[in-house]
Amino acid sequence: MPHDLIIAGTGPAGLMTAERAAAKGLDTLVLEKRKSVTDSLMGELVTDNALKLLRVKPTSDYVGNQYSAIIGESLDTGANIVVGEGLLGNSYLLDEDKCQELMRDRAEADGTEFRCGSRVQSVIKEANQVIGVKHSGGEDMASLTVGADGAFSRVSETAGFIHPKWLLSYGVRWKLADCKGVDSDTAYFYVGRDVSLGYMWLYPRSETEVNLGIGRVPSSRENWEKLPPLLEVLKKYKKRFPELRDSKIVAQNGGVVPCAGIIPRFTDAGVSLCGNSAGQVSSIVGGGVTTCFHAGALLAKHAKRAIEEDDFSRKSIQRYEKEYRRSKLAWNIQNTGKGM
Ligand SMILES: Cc1cc2nc3c(=O)[nH]c(=O)nc-3n(C[C@H](O)[C@H](O)[C@H](O)COP(=O)(O)OP(=O)(O)OC[C@H]3O[C@@H](n4cnc5c(N)ncnc54)[C@H](O)[C@@H]3O)c2cc1C
């Protein structure tokens, strides 16, 4: 028997799609190439929208910290601006592992099967409709296949979606422990020569722990090679900030963010993309958690409708895309994309 839904990938897009689809009673199989759904870079700085979509409270264990201000600063001159809560709204640091476990557990409780260590190789097509996937463990069939498998999506590539040349931001995030006297109420963004087209961020988790990351968009290979390696940049600023001088790296994750806006089409007969694979990311700041949660929730709603109508035609699946493109979040992505 084919599944209702096969989801490739357990980033925020895949997990939210799985959680919401399973809650609606859909028979869902999730394939993830990594060994577990945790220990990855889900993205962590969010506002109230993400907590609402995740249905968790700011005071819950899923939130590692909350900030009352964000400071933007130049690494080269020290000039800075302070953005307070009035302008900013609330901003939170998610506990990524706990949030990923929460979505997985909710989906599993509603019957979803997770197969980690399963790499999707290609979609399977019949009469111009996607009917399932080939993966490292064999083949599985579904009425709807979801490519939530990130910026280099196999589902997208083999289903034939067209990606305009990706404008990719390459990022690394380090978790630092043994810091001293960090102001844990304030998050920092830094711009400057060392980060070129991009920024460095410092999100405190407590007075002794911070998450420090750097994301850069290469304007060309030649220019990228002139920039210091990301680890060198980290080491330089670890020395420069007294709070971090004696800290040690306890974890490192990396990833890419597509910053070219939403791709021209991300649905077709029997298949849909969700999250980074569809370019559903804020182009300027590279924020993708809220946009992935939003897209996943919407996709699950349309998957349920398609099941009820027994209609997985391009026209039917496109209704998700149409509703997504009309949403405020999609408008933001498109318009900040134009600003790049
Ligand atoms: C350094 C960095 C920091 C960031 N910080 C933030 C932040 O603070 N706030 C924010 O909002 N956003 C942040 N983002 C952006 C955010 O992380 C992404 O937009 C978001 O993770 C995209 O989610 P996704 O589910 O679409 O894809 P991904 O998170 O990329 O997940 C894709 C999943 O698919 C799996 N996969 C890939 N290929 C296959 C395959 N062939 N078969 C099976 N599984 C496969 C991968 O292992 C992965 O688990 C950050 C990004 C980076 C790189």
Short mmCIF file of C-alpha atoms and ligand atoms in Angstrom, two decimals:
data_model
loop_
_atom_site.label_atom_id
_atom_site.label_comp_id
_atom_site.label_asym_id
_atom_site.label_seq_id
_atom_site.Cartn_x
_atom_site.Cartn_y
_atom_site.Cartn_z
CA MET A 1 0.00 0.00 0.00
CA PRO A 2 1.41 3.43 -0.84
CA HIS A 3 1.73 5.93 1.99
CA ASP A 4 -0.28 9.13 1.91
CA LEU A 5 2.90 11.14 2.31
CA ILE A 6 6.64 10.57 2.02
CA ILE A 7 8.75 13.39 3.41
CA ALA A 8 12.46 13.61 2.58
CA GLY A 9 14.36 15.44 5.32
CA THR A 10 13.93 16.26 8.99
CA GLY A 11 14.89 19.92 9.11
CA PRO A 12 12.25 22.33 10.42
CA ALA A 13 10.27 22.05 7.15
CA GLY A 14 10.08 18.25 7.11
CA LEU A 15 9.41 17.91 10.83
CA MET A 16 6.62 20.48 10.86
CA THR A 17 5.03 18.92 7.76
CA ALA A 18 5.22 15.48 9.42
CA GLU A 19 3.83 16.68 12.74
CA ARG A 20 0.86 18.49 11.20
CA ALA A 21 0.13 15.81 8.58
CA ALA A 22 0.18 13.03 11.17
CA ALA A 23 -2.12 15.05 13.44
CA LYS A 24 -4.57 15.13 10.51
CA GLY A 25 -4.44 11.34 10.31
CA LEU A 26 -2.23 11.01 7.21
CA ASP A 27 -0.12 7.86 6.85
CA THR A 28 3.33 9.46 6.77
CA LEU A 29 6.84 8.08 6.16
CA VAL A 30 9.85 10.31 6.84
CA LEU A 31 13.26 9.51 5.31
CA GLU A 32 16.36 11.21 6.71
CA LYS A 33 19.90 10.61 5.49
CA ARG A 34 21.46 11.44 8.88
CA LYS A 35 21.51 9.00 11.79
CA SER A 36 19.05 10.99 13.91
CA VAL A 37 16.76 14.00 13.66
CA THR A 38 18.75 15.90 16.31
CA ASP A 39 22.36 17.19 16.43
CA SER A 40 21.86 19.37 13.38
CA LEU A 41 21.56 23.05 12.67
CA MET A 42 17.84 23.78 12.67
CA GLY A 43 18.22 27.54 13.19
CA GLU A 44 17.65 29.08 16.56
CA LEU A 45 16.92 32.81 16.69
CA VAL A 46 13.19 33.29 16.23
CA THR A 47 10.32 35.59 17.14
CA ASP A 48 6.84 34.89 18.52
CA ASN A 49 5.60 33.59 15.15
CA ALA A 50 7.80 30.50 15.38
CA LEU A 51 6.69 29.71 18.93
CA LYS A 52 3.04 30.01 17.88
CA LEU A 53 3.56 27.65 14.95
CA LEU A 54 5.46 25.22 17.16
CA ARG A 55 2.81 25.62 19.85
CA VAL A 56 5.25 26.12 22.72
CA LYS A 57 5.38 28.78 25.41
CA PRO A 58 8.29 31.24 25.80
CA THR A 59 8.77 29.90 29.32
CA SER A 60 8.98 26.26 28.20
CA ASP A 61 12.12 24.10 27.97
CA TYR A 62 12.05 24.50 24.18
CA VAL A 63 13.27 28.07 24.54
CA GLY A 64 16.87 28.37 25.71
CA ASN A 65 16.95 32.15 26.16
CA GLN A 66 15.06 35.36 25.48
CA TYR A 67 16.61 38.71 24.55
CA SER A 68 15.56 42.21 25.54
CA ALA A 69 17.82 43.87 22.96
CA ILE A 70 19.76 43.15 19.81
CA ILE A 71 22.89 45.13 19.02
CA GLY A 72 24.21 45.52 15.49
CA GLU A 73 27.90 46.45 15.46
CA SER A 74 30.73 47.06 13.01
CA LEU A 75 33.73 44.81 13.68
CA ASP A 76 35.91 47.38 11.97
CA THR A 77 34.86 50.62 13.69
CA GLY A 78 32.88 49.53 16.77
CA ALA A 79 29.96 51.76 15.70
CA ASN A 80 26.71 50.16 16.81
CA ILE A 81 22.97 50.46 16.97
CA VAL A 82 20.78 49.03 19.71
CA VAL A 83 17.40 47.63 18.72
CA GLY A 84 15.16 47.33 21.77
CA GLU A 85 12.08 45.17 22.31
CA GLY A 86 9.78 48.04 21.28
CA LEU A 87 11.03 47.88 17.69
CA LEU A 88 12.05 44.26 17.67
CA GLY A 89 9.22 42.42 19.36
CA ASN A 90 10.27 39.38 21.37
CA SER A 91 13.22 37.33 20.22
CA TYR A 92 14.11 33.89 21.47
CA LEU A 93 16.87 31.33 21.22
CA LEU A 94 15.34 27.91 20.59
CA ASP A 95 16.78 24.74 22.05
CA GLU A 96 17.11 23.04 18.67
CA ASP A 97 17.41 19.42 19.83
CA LYS A 98 14.40 19.69 22.14
CA CYS A 99 12.29 21.31 19.40
CA GLN A 100 13.27 18.65 16.87
CA GLU A 101 12.49 15.89 19.38
CA LEU A 102 9.15 17.52 20.15
CA MET A 103 8.04 17.56 16.50
CA ARG A 104 9.33 14.01 15.93
CA ASP A 105 7.60 12.71 19.09
CA ARG A 106 4.31 14.39 18.21
CA ALA A 107 4.45 12.94 14.69
CA GLU A 108 5.41 9.47 15.98
CA ALA A 109 2.61 9.55 18.54
CA ASP A 110 0.23 10.07 15.61
CA GLY A 111 1.67 7.11 13.70
CA THR A 112 4.47 8.58 11.54
CA GLU A 113 7.35 6.26 10.71
CA PHE A 114 10.83 7.83 10.80
CA ARG A 115 13.64 6.05 8.96
CA CYS A 116 16.98 7.67 9.73
CA GLY A 117 20.02 6.65 7.69
CA SER A 118 17.84 6.59 4.53
CA ARG A 119 19.12 8.79 1.73
CA VAL A 120 16.64 9.71 -0.99
CA GLN A 121 18.24 9.19 -4.40
CA SER A 122 15.47 10.17 -6.79
CA VAL A 123 11.75 10.44 -7.21
CA ILE A 124 9.89 7.70 -9.10
CA LYS A 125 7.60 8.94 -11.86
CA GLU A 126 4.77 7.29 -13.72
CA ALA A 127 2.85 9.07 -16.48
CA ASN A 128 4.35 12.44 -15.51
CA GLN A 129 3.30 12.08 -11.88
CA VAL A 130 5.64 11.49 -8.94
CA ILE A 131 4.52 8.29 -7.20
CA GLY A 132 7.32 7.69 -4.70
CA VAL A 133 11.07 7.68 -4.12
CA LYS A 134 14.13 5.49 -4.54
CA HIS A 135 16.33 5.63 -1.48
CA SER A 136 19.30 3.86 0.05
CA GLY A 137 16.98 1.27 1.64
CA GLY A 138 14.87 0.52 -1.46
CA GLU A 139 11.73 2.12 -2.86
CA ASP A 140 8.59 3.50 -1.24
CA MET A 141 5.44 4.83 -2.84
CA ALA A 142 3.18 7.67 -1.77
CA SER A 143 0.32 9.77 -3.05
CA LEU A 144 2.37 12.90 -2.30
CA THR A 145 6.16 13.18 -2.05
CA VAL A 146 7.58 16.15 -0.15
CA GLY A 147 11.11 17.38 -0.79
CA ALA A 148 12.11 18.98 2.52
CA ASP A 149 15.68 17.88 1.87
CA GLY A 150 17.37 21.25 1.93
CA ALA A 151 19.20 23.49 -0.51
CA PHE A 152 20.64 20.61 -2.58
CA SER A 153 17.34 18.72 -2.72
CA ARG A 154 17.41 15.40 -4.59
CA VAL A 155 13.62 15.48 -4.79
CA SER A 156 13.73 18.88 -6.46
CA GLU A 157 16.46 17.95 -8.90
CA THR A 158 15.00 14.61 -9.97
CA ALA A 159 11.41 15.89 -10.11
CA GLY A 160 12.64 18.51 -12.58
CA PHE A 161 12.13 21.77 -10.69
CA ILE A 162 14.19 24.64 -12.00
CA HIS A 163 16.40 26.53 -9.59
CA PRO A 164 17.71 29.88 -10.71
CA LYS A 165 21.41 30.03 -9.90
CA TRP A 166 21.45 29.70 -6.12
CA LEU A 167 22.77 32.65 -4.20
CA LEU A 168 24.04 30.65 -1.24
CA SER A 169 25.15 31.83 2.16
CA TYR A 170 27.67 29.45 3.73
CA GLY A 171 27.47 29.38 7.51
CA VAL A 172 29.09 27.75 10.52
CA ARG A 173 27.82 27.90 14.08
CA TRP A 174 29.96 27.06 17.10
CA LYS A 175 28.67 26.40 20.60
CA LEU A 176 31.12 27.86 23.12
CA ALA A 177 31.27 26.94 26.81
CA ASP A 178 33.32 28.33 29.72
CA CYS A 179 32.72 31.95 28.71
CA LYS A 180 32.84 34.55 31.47
CA GLY A 181 30.38 37.31 32.40
CA VAL A 182 28.39 37.31 29.14
CA ASP A 183 25.37 39.65 29.11
CA SER A 184 22.80 36.97 28.36
CA ASP A 185 19.95 39.46 27.73
CA THR A 186 21.45 40.79 24.50
CA ALA A 187 22.12 39.16 21.12
CA TYR A 188 24.68 40.66 18.73
CA PHE A 189 25.05 40.90 14.97
CA TYR A 190 28.37 42.03 13.51
CA VAL A 191 29.27 43.25 10.05
CA GLY A 192 32.72 44.04 8.73
CA ARG A 193 35.52 43.20 6.32
CA ASP A 194 36.14 39.70 7.74
CA VAL A 195 32.54 38.67 7.14
CA SER A 196 32.25 40.47 3.80
CA LEU A 197 28.77 39.89 2.30
CA GLY A 198 27.25 38.41 5.44
CA TYR A 199 27.45 38.75 9.19
CA MET A 200 28.70 37.21 12.40
CA TRP A 201 26.27 36.63 15.24
CA LEU A 202 26.61 35.99 18.94
CA TYR A 203 23.61 34.52 20.74
CA PRO A 204 24.23 34.01 24.47
CA ARG A 205 22.57 31.01 26.09
CA SER A 206 23.70 32.00 29.59
CA GLU A 207 26.51 33.97 31.24
CA THR A 208 28.91 31.13 30.40
CA GLU A 209 27.61 29.74 27.09
CA VAL A 210 27.20 31.41 23.71
CA ASN A 211 26.42 30.33 20.17
CA LEU A 212 28.63 32.15 17.73
CA GLY A 213 28.16 31.87 13.99
CA ILE A 214 29.36 33.35 10.73
CA GLY A 215 27.46 33.33 7.44
CA ARG A 216 28.94 34.68 4.21
CA VAL A 217 27.75 34.86 0.62
CA PRO A 218 30.63 34.52 -1.86
CA SER A 219 30.36 37.28 -4.45
CA SER A 220 32.84 35.26 -6.54
CA ARG A 221 35.28 32.37 -5.99
CA GLU A 222 38.18 34.81 -6.32
CA ASN A 223 36.80 37.14 -3.65
CA TRP A 224 35.91 34.22 -1.36
CA GLU A 225 39.47 32.91 -1.50
CA LYS A 226 40.77 36.30 -0.40
CA LEU A 227 38.67 36.14 2.79
CA PRO A 228 40.05 34.54 5.97
CA PRO A 229 38.70 30.99 6.64
CA LEU A 230 35.67 31.04 8.96
CA LEU A 231 37.54 29.27 11.78
CA GLU A 232 40.27 31.94 11.64
CA VAL A 233 37.61 34.63 11.97
CA LEU A 234 36.19 32.83 15.01
CA LYS A 235 39.64 32.55 16.62
CA LYS A 236 40.37 36.22 15.99
CA TYR A 237 37.19 37.46 17.65
CA LYS A 238 37.35 34.89 20.44
CA LYS A 239 40.61 36.58 21.42
CA ARG A 240 39.17 40.05 20.99
CA PHE A 241 36.08 39.56 23.18
CA PRO A 242 37.24 39.22 26.82
CA GLU A 243 34.12 37.16 27.69
CA LEU A 244 35.09 34.51 25.12
CA ARG A 245 38.87 34.48 25.49
CA ASP A 246 39.07 31.29 27.60
CA SER A 247 36.01 29.60 26.14
CA LYS A 248 36.13 26.24 24.40
CA ILE A 249 34.26 24.94 21.37
CA VAL A 250 31.86 22.17 22.42
CA ALA A 251 29.95 21.72 19.15
CA GLN A 252 30.14 22.83 15.52
CA ASN A 253 27.51 22.71 12.79
CA GLY A 254 27.35 24.20 9.35
CA GLY A 255 25.01 24.62 6.45
CA VAL A 256 23.94 26.76 3.55
CA VAL A 257 21.01 29.10 3.13
CA PRO A 258 19.62 29.84 -0.35
CA CYS A 259 19.24 33.62 -0.48
CA ALA A 260 17.80 34.03 -3.99
CA GLY A 261 14.14 34.02 -2.98
CA ILE A 262 11.35 31.53 -3.62
CA ILE A 263 11.97 29.38 -6.71
CA PRO A 264 9.69 29.88 -9.74
CA ARG A 265 7.65 26.70 -9.17
CA PHE A 266 7.76 24.21 -6.31
CA THR A 267 4.74 21.96 -6.86
CA ASP A 268 3.81 19.43 -9.52
CA ALA A 269 1.69 16.30 -9.87
CA GLY A 270 2.33 14.15 -6.78
CA VAL A 271 5.20 16.27 -5.47
CA SER A 272 5.92 19.42 -3.52
CA LEU A 273 8.96 21.14 -2.07
CA CYS A 274 9.05 22.75 1.35
CA GLY A 275 11.62 24.93 3.14
CA ASN A 276 15.13 25.62 1.85
CA SER A 277 14.52 23.39 -1.18
CA ALA A 278 11.84 25.84 -2.34
CA GLY A 279 13.84 28.93 -1.35
CA GLN A 280 11.39 29.69 1.47
CA VAL A 281 13.98 31.63 3.45
CA SER A 282 14.34 35.30 4.30
CA SER A 283 16.97 36.47 1.83
CA ILE A 284 18.50 39.31 3.81
CA VAL A 285 18.93 37.72 7.25
CA GLY A 286 18.88 34.06 6.20
CA GLY A 287 16.14 33.23 8.72
CA GLY A 288 14.36 30.03 7.76
CA VAL A 289 12.84 28.47 10.86
CA THR A 290 9.57 30.41 10.92
CA THR A 291 9.18 30.29 7.15
CA CYS A 292 9.74 26.50 7.18
CA PHE A 293 7.24 25.97 10.01
CA HIS A 294 4.70 28.11 8.18
CA ALA A 295 5.20 26.29 4.86
CA GLY A 296 5.09 22.85 6.53
CA ALA A 297 1.83 23.62 8.33
CA LEU A 298 0.25 24.89 5.11
CA LEU A 299 1.48 21.93 3.09
CA ALA A 300 0.04 19.46 5.62
CA LYS A 301 -3.35 21.18 5.31
CA HIS A 302 -3.29 20.82 1.52
CA ALA A 303 -2.01 17.25 1.71
CA LYS A 304 -5.07 16.38 3.80
CA ARG A 305 -7.36 18.10 1.30
CA ALA A 306 -5.74 16.31 -1.64
CA ILE A 307 -6.19 12.96 0.16
CA GLU A 308 -9.86 13.71 0.83
CA GLU A 309 -10.41 14.72 -2.80
CA ASP A 310 -8.17 11.88 -4.03
CA ASP A 311 -6.59 14.42 -6.36
CA PHE A 312 -2.79 14.69 -6.63
CA SER A 313 -2.76 16.41 -10.00
CA ARG A 314 -0.51 19.39 -10.59
CA LYS A 315 -3.53 21.70 -10.28
CA SER A 316 -4.49 20.26 -6.91
CA ILE A 317 -0.99 20.39 -5.38
CA GLN A 318 -0.49 23.88 -6.81
CA ARG A 319 -3.19 25.13 -4.45
CA TYR A 320 -0.61 24.86 -1.64
CA GLU A 321 1.82 26.92 -3.69
CA LYS A 322 -0.82 29.54 -4.49
CA GLU A 323 -1.86 29.94 -0.87
CA TYR A 324 1.77 30.04 0.22
CA ARG A 325 2.66 32.78 -2.29
CA ARG A 326 -0.28 34.90 -1.13
CA SER A 327 0.85 34.73 2.53
CA LYS A 328 2.53 37.62 4.34
CA LEU A 329 5.66 35.57 5.05
CA ALA A 330 6.08 34.76 1.36
CA TRP A 331 5.61 38.43 0.52
CA ASN A 332 8.41 39.27 2.96
CA ILE A 333 10.73 36.71 1.40
CA GLN A 334 10.03 37.92 -2.13
CA ASN A 335 10.49 41.55 -1.27
CA THR A 336 13.61 41.20 0.83
CA GLY A 337 14.94 39.02 -2.04
CA LYS A 338 14.49 41.94 -4.40
CA GLY A 339 16.43 44.09 -1.96
CA MET A 340 19.55 41.88 -2.14
C1 LIG B 1 24.78 28.66 10.13
C2 LIG B 1 23.29 28.85 10.01
C3 LIG B 1 22.58 29.47 11.04
C4 LIG B 1 21.20 29.67 10.93
N1 LIG B 1 20.53 30.30 11.95
C5 LIG B 1 19.20 30.54 11.83
C6 LIG B 1 18.50 31.19 12.88
O1 LIG B 1 19.08 31.52 13.92
N2 LIG B 1 17.17 31.43 12.70
C7 LIG B 1 16.50 31.06 11.56
O2 LIG B 1 15.29 31.30 11.44
N3 LIG B 1 17.15 30.42 10.56
C8 LIG B 1 18.48 30.15 10.66
N4 LIG B 1 19.14 29.51 9.66
C9 LIG B 1 18.38 29.06 8.48
C10 LIG B 1 17.67 27.76 8.78
O3 LIG B 1 18.53 26.92 9.50
C11 LIG B 1 17.26 27.06 7.48
O4 LIG B 1 16.54 27.94 6.66
C12 LIG B 1 16.40 25.85 7.81
O5 LIG B 1 17.13 24.91 8.56
C13 LIG B 1 15.92 25.17 6.53
O6 LIG B 1 15.17 24.06 6.91
P1 LIG B 1 14.80 22.89 5.90
O7 LIG B 1 14.00 21.93 6.70
O8 LIG B 1 14.22 23.44 4.67
O9 LIG B 1 16.20 22.27 5.46
P2 LIG B 1 17.40 21.71 6.30
O10 LIG B 1 17.40 22.25 7.68
O11 LIG B 1 18.59 21.88 5.43
O12 LIG B 1 17.06 20.17 6.44
C14 LIG B 1 17.14 19.29 5.35
C15 LIG B 1 17.18 17.89 5.91
O13 LIG B 1 17.14 16.98 4.83
C16 LIG B 1 18.13 15.99 5.01
N5 LIG B 1 18.50 15.52 3.67
C17 LIG B 1 19.21 16.19 2.72
N6 LIG B 1 19.31 15.44 1.61
C18 LIG B 1 18.65 14.29 1.86
C19 LIG B 1 18.40 13.12 1.09
N7 LIG B 1 18.86 12.99 -0.17
N8 LIG B 1 17.68 12.12 1.66
C20 LIG B 1 17.20 12.22 2.94
N9 LIG B 1 17.43 13.31 3.71
C21 LIG B 1 18.13 14.33 3.17
C22 LIG B 1 19.25 16.70 5.75
O14 LIG B 1 20.08 15.80 6.43
C23 LIG B 1 18.45 17.59 6.69
O15 LIG B 1 18.12 16.93 7.88
C24 LIG B 1 20.51 29.25 9.76
C25 LIG B 1 21.22 28.60 8.74
C26 LIG B 1 22.59 28.39 8.86
C27 LIG B 1 23.33 27.70 7.75
#
